[in-house]
Tab-separated table of C-alpha atoms in Angstrom:
chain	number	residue	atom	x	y	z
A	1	UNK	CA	0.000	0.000	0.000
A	2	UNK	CA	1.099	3.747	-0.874
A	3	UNK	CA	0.169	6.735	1.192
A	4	UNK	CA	0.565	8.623	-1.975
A	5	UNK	CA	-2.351	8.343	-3.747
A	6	UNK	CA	-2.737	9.180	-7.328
A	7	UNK	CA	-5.646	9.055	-10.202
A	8	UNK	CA	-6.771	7.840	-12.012
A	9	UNK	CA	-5.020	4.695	-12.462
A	10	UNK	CA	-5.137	4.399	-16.305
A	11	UNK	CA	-5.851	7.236	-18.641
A	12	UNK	CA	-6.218	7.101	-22.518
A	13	UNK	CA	-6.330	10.727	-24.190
A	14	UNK	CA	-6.518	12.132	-27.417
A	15	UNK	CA	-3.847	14.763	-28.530
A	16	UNK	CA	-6.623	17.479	-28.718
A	17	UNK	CA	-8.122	16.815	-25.034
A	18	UNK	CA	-7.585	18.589	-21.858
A	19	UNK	CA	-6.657	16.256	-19.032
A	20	UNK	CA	-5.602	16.782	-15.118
A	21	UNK	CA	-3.956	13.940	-13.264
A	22	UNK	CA	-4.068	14.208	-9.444
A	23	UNK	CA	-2.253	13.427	-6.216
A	24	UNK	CA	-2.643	13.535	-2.513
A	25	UNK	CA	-0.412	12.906	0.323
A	26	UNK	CA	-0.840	12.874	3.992
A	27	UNK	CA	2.023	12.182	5.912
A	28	UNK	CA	2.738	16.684	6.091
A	29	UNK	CA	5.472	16.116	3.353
A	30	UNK	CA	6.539	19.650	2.309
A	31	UNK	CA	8.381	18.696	-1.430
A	32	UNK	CA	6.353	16.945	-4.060
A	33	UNK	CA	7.439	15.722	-7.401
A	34	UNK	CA	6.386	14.670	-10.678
A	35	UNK	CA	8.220	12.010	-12.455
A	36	UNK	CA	7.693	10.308	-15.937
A	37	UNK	CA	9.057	7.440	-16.467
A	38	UNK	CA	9.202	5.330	-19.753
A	39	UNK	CA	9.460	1.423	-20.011
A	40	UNK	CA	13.106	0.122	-18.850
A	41	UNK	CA	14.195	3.621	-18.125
A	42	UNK	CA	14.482	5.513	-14.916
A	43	UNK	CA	12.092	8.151	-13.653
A	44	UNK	CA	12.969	11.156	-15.083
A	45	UNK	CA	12.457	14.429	-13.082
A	46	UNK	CA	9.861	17.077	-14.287
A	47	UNK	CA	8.647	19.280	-11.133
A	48	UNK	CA	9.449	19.634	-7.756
A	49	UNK	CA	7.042	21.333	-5.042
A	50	UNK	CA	8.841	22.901	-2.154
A	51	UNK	CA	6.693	24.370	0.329
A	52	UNK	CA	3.718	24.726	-2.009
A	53	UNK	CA	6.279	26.815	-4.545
A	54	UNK	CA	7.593	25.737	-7.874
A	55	UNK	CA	11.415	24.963	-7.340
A	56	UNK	CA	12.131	22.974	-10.363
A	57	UNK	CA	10.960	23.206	-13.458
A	58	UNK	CA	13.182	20.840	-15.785
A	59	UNK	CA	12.351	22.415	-19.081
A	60	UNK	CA	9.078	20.615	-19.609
A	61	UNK	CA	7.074	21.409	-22.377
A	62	UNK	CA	4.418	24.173	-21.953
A	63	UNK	CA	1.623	21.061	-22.419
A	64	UNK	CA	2.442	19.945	-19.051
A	65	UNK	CA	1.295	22.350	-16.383
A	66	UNK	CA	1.544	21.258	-13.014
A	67	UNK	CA	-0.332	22.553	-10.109
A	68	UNK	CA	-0.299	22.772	-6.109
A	69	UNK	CA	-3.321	23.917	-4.739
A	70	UNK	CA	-1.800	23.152	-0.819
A	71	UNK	CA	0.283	21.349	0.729
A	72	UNK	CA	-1.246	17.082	0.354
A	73	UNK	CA	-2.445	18.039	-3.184
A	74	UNK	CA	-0.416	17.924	-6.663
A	75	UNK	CA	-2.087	18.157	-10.028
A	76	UNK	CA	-0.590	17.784	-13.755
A	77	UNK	CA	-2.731	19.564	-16.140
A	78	UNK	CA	-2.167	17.838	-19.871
A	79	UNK	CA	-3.295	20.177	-23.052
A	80	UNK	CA	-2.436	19.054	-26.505
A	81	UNK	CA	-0.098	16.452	-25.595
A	82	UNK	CA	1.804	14.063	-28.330
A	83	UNK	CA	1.793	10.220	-28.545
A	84	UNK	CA	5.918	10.361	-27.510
A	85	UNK	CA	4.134	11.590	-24.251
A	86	UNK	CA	2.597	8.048	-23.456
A	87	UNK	CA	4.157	6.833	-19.976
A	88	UNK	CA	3.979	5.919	-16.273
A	89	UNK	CA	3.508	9.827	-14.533
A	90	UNK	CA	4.328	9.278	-10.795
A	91	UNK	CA	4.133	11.691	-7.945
A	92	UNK	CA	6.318	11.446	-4.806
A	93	UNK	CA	6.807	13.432	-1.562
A	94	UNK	CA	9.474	13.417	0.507
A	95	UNK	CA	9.129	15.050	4.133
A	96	UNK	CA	11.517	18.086	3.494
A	97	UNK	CA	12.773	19.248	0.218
A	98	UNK	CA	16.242	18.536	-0.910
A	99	UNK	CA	18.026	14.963	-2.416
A	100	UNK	CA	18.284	14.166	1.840
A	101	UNK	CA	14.652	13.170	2.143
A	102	UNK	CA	14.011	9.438	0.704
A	103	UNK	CA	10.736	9.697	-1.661
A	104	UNK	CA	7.372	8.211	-1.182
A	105	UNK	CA	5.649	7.237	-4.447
A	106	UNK	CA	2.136	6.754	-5.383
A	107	UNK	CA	0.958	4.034	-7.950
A	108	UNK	CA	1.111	6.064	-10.663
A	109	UNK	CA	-1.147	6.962	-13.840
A	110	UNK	CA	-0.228	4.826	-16.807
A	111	UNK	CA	-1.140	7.615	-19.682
A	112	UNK	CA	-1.541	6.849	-23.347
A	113	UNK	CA	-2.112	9.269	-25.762
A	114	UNK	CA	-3.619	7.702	-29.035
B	1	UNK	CA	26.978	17.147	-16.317
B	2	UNK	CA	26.820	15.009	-13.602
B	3	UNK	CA	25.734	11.034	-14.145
B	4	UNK	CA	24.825	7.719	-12.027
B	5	UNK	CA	25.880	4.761	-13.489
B	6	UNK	CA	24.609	1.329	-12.203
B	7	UNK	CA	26.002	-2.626	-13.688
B	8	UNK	CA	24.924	-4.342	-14.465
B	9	UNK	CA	22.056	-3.621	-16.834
B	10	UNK	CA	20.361	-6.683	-16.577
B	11	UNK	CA	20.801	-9.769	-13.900
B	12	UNK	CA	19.494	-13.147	-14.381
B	13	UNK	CA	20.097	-15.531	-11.119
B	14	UNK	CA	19.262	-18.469	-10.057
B	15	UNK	CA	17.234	-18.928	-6.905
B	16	UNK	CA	19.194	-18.913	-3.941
B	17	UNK	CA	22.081	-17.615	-5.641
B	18	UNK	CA	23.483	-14.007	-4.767
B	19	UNK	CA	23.182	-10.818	-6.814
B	20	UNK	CA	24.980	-7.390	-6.927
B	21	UNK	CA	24.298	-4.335	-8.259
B	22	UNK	CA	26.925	-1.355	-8.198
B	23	UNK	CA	26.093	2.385	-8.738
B	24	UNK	CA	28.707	5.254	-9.496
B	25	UNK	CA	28.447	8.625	-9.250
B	26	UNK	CA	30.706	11.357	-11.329
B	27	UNK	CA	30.636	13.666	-8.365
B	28	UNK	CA	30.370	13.243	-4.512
B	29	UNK	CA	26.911	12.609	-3.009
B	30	UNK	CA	26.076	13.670	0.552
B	31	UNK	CA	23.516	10.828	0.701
B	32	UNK	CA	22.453	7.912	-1.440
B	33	UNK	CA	19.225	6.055	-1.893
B	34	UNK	CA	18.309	2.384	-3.150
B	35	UNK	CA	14.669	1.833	-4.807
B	36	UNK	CA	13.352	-1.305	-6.189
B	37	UNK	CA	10.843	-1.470	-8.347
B	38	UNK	CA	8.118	-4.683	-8.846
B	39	UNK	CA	6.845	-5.436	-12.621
B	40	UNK	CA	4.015	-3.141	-13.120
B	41	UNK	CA	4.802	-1.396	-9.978
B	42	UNK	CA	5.812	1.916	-8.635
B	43	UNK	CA	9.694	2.844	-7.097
B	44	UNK	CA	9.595	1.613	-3.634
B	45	UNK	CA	12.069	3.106	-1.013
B	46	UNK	CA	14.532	0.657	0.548
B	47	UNK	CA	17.494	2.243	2.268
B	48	UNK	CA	19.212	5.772	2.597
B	49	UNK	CA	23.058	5.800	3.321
B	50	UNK	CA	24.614	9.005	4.580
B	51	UNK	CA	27.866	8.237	5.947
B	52	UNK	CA	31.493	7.208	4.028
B	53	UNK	CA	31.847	4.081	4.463
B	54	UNK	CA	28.493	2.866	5.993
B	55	UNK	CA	26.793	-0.476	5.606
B	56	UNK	CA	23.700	-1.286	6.405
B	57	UNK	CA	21.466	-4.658	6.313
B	58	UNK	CA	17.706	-5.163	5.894
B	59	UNK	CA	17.310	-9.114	5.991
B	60	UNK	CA	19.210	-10.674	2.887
B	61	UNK	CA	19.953	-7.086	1.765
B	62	UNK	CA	23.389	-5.421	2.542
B	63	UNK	CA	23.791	-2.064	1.492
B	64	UNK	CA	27.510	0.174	1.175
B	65	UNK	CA	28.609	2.994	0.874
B	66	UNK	CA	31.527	3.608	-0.315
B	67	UNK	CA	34.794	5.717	1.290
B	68	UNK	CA	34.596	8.577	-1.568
B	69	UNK	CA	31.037	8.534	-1.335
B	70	UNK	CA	30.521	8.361	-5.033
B	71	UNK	CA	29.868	4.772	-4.823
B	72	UNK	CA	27.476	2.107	-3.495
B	73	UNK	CA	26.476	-1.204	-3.876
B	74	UNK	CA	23.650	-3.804	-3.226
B	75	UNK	CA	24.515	-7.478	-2.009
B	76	UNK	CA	21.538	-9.787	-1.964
B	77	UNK	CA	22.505	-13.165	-0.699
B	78	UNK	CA	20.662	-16.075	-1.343
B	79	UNK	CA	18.083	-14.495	-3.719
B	80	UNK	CA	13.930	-15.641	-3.789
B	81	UNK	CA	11.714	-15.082	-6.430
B	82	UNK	CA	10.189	-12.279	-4.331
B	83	UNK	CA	13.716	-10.381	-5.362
B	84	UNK	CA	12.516	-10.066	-8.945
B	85	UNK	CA	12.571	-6.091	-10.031
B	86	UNK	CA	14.573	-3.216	-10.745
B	87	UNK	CA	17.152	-1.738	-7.990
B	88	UNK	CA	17.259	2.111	-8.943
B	89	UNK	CA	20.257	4.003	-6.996
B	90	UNK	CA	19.550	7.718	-6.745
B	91	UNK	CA	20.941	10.559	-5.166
B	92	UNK	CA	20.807	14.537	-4.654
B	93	UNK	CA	21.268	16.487	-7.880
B	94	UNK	CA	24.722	18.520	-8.182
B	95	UNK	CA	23.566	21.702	-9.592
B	96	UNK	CA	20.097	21.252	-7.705
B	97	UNK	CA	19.820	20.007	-4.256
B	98	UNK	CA	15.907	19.348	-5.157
B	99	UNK	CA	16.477	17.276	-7.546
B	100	UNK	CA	16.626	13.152	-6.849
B	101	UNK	CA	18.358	11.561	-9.766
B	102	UNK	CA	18.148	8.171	-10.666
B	103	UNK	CA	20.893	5.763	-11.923
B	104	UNK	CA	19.593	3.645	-14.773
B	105	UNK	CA	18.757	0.659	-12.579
B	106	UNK	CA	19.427	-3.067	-12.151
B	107	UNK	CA	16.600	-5.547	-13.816
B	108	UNK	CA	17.157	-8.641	-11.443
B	109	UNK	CA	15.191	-12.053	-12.934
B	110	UNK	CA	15.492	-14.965	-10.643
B	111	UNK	CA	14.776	-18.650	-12.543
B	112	UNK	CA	13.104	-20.705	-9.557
């Protein structure tokens, strides 16, 4: 079981919707993250939360637009997104921000852009 | 820029023999953290190792650190079929202390 929870689960999306994936988290965590991660590759960093403030941005495209309405909640807003696009998008929080504080993962939305 | 680097790529074991995955940094890391990773699953923290030089254990698991702390490694002994996934190292980011970055990873297959 995760205490990072994430939805939806699955997600199939044309490249002309408008889509928002979610997560929530608990345990007071003060840095949340979104990772994508492709098959047989590492997750690869996109945002970090610190304290409810963008710190990281790592040159997404403008088609991902994340969100952090307080502290437990994360969102990903997807616009006009491209089949390359299709992956696992994972969320994490780690109890303070900085590499020091081990990340907590939620399940994940497997996304698939057709 | 600077990289993780795990080996090997790709493990397959028999059951009940050992496995070993190393991970190298190109810079220093003040910490270092092991993940594994289930089939179909999500990154799942194992261990964080702060000090040069520190080993720790978690069952069958050993975990090190190494002296220069830009290296690590992950010793299971006797492996089960409940070993089967990926072991990501990661550590902080050098030009970000944000960031987590993760090493490629270790696949691990164990043939009952």
């Amino acid at each position: 079981d995760t205490e990072v929870t994430q939805t939806p689960k699955h997600l199939v999306m044309g490249m002309t919707n408008k889509k928002s994936l979610k997560c929530e988290q608990h345990m007071g965590h003060r840095a949340m993250y979104w990772y994508k991660q492709k098959a047989k590759k590492p997750p690869e960093l996109m945002f970090v939360y610190s304290y409810e403030k963008l710190s990281i941005n790592e040159s997404v495209p403008s088609r991902f637009s994340p969100e952090c309405p307080n502290s437990s909640l994360l969102n990903l807003h997807l616009h006009a997104l491209q089949p390359e696009d299709s992956a696992l998008y994972l969320c994490a929080s780690s109890q303070y921000r900085g590499g020091n504080s081990p990340l907590h993962f939620g399940n994940g939305t497997r996304l698939t852009v057709t | 820029g600077q990289q993780v680097m795990q080996i090997p790529q790709y493990q397959h074991v028999q059951e009940g023999e050992d496995f070993t995955t190393y991970c190298n940094s190109s810079t220093t890391l003040s910490n270092i953290q092991w993940y594994k990773q289930r089939p179909g699953g999500h990154p799942v923290f194992l261990i964080q190792l702060v000090k040069s030089g520190e080993v720790k254990k978690q069952k069958r698991l050993t975990f090190q650190f190494g002296e220069a702390k830009k290296n690590s490694s992950l010793h299971i002994t006797a492996t089960q079929t409940t070993d089967v996934g990926t072991y990501f190292c990661a550590g902080p980011g050098e030009t970000s202390y944000d960031k987590v970055i993760f090493g490629p990873g270790t696949s691990l297959s164990v043939i009952p």
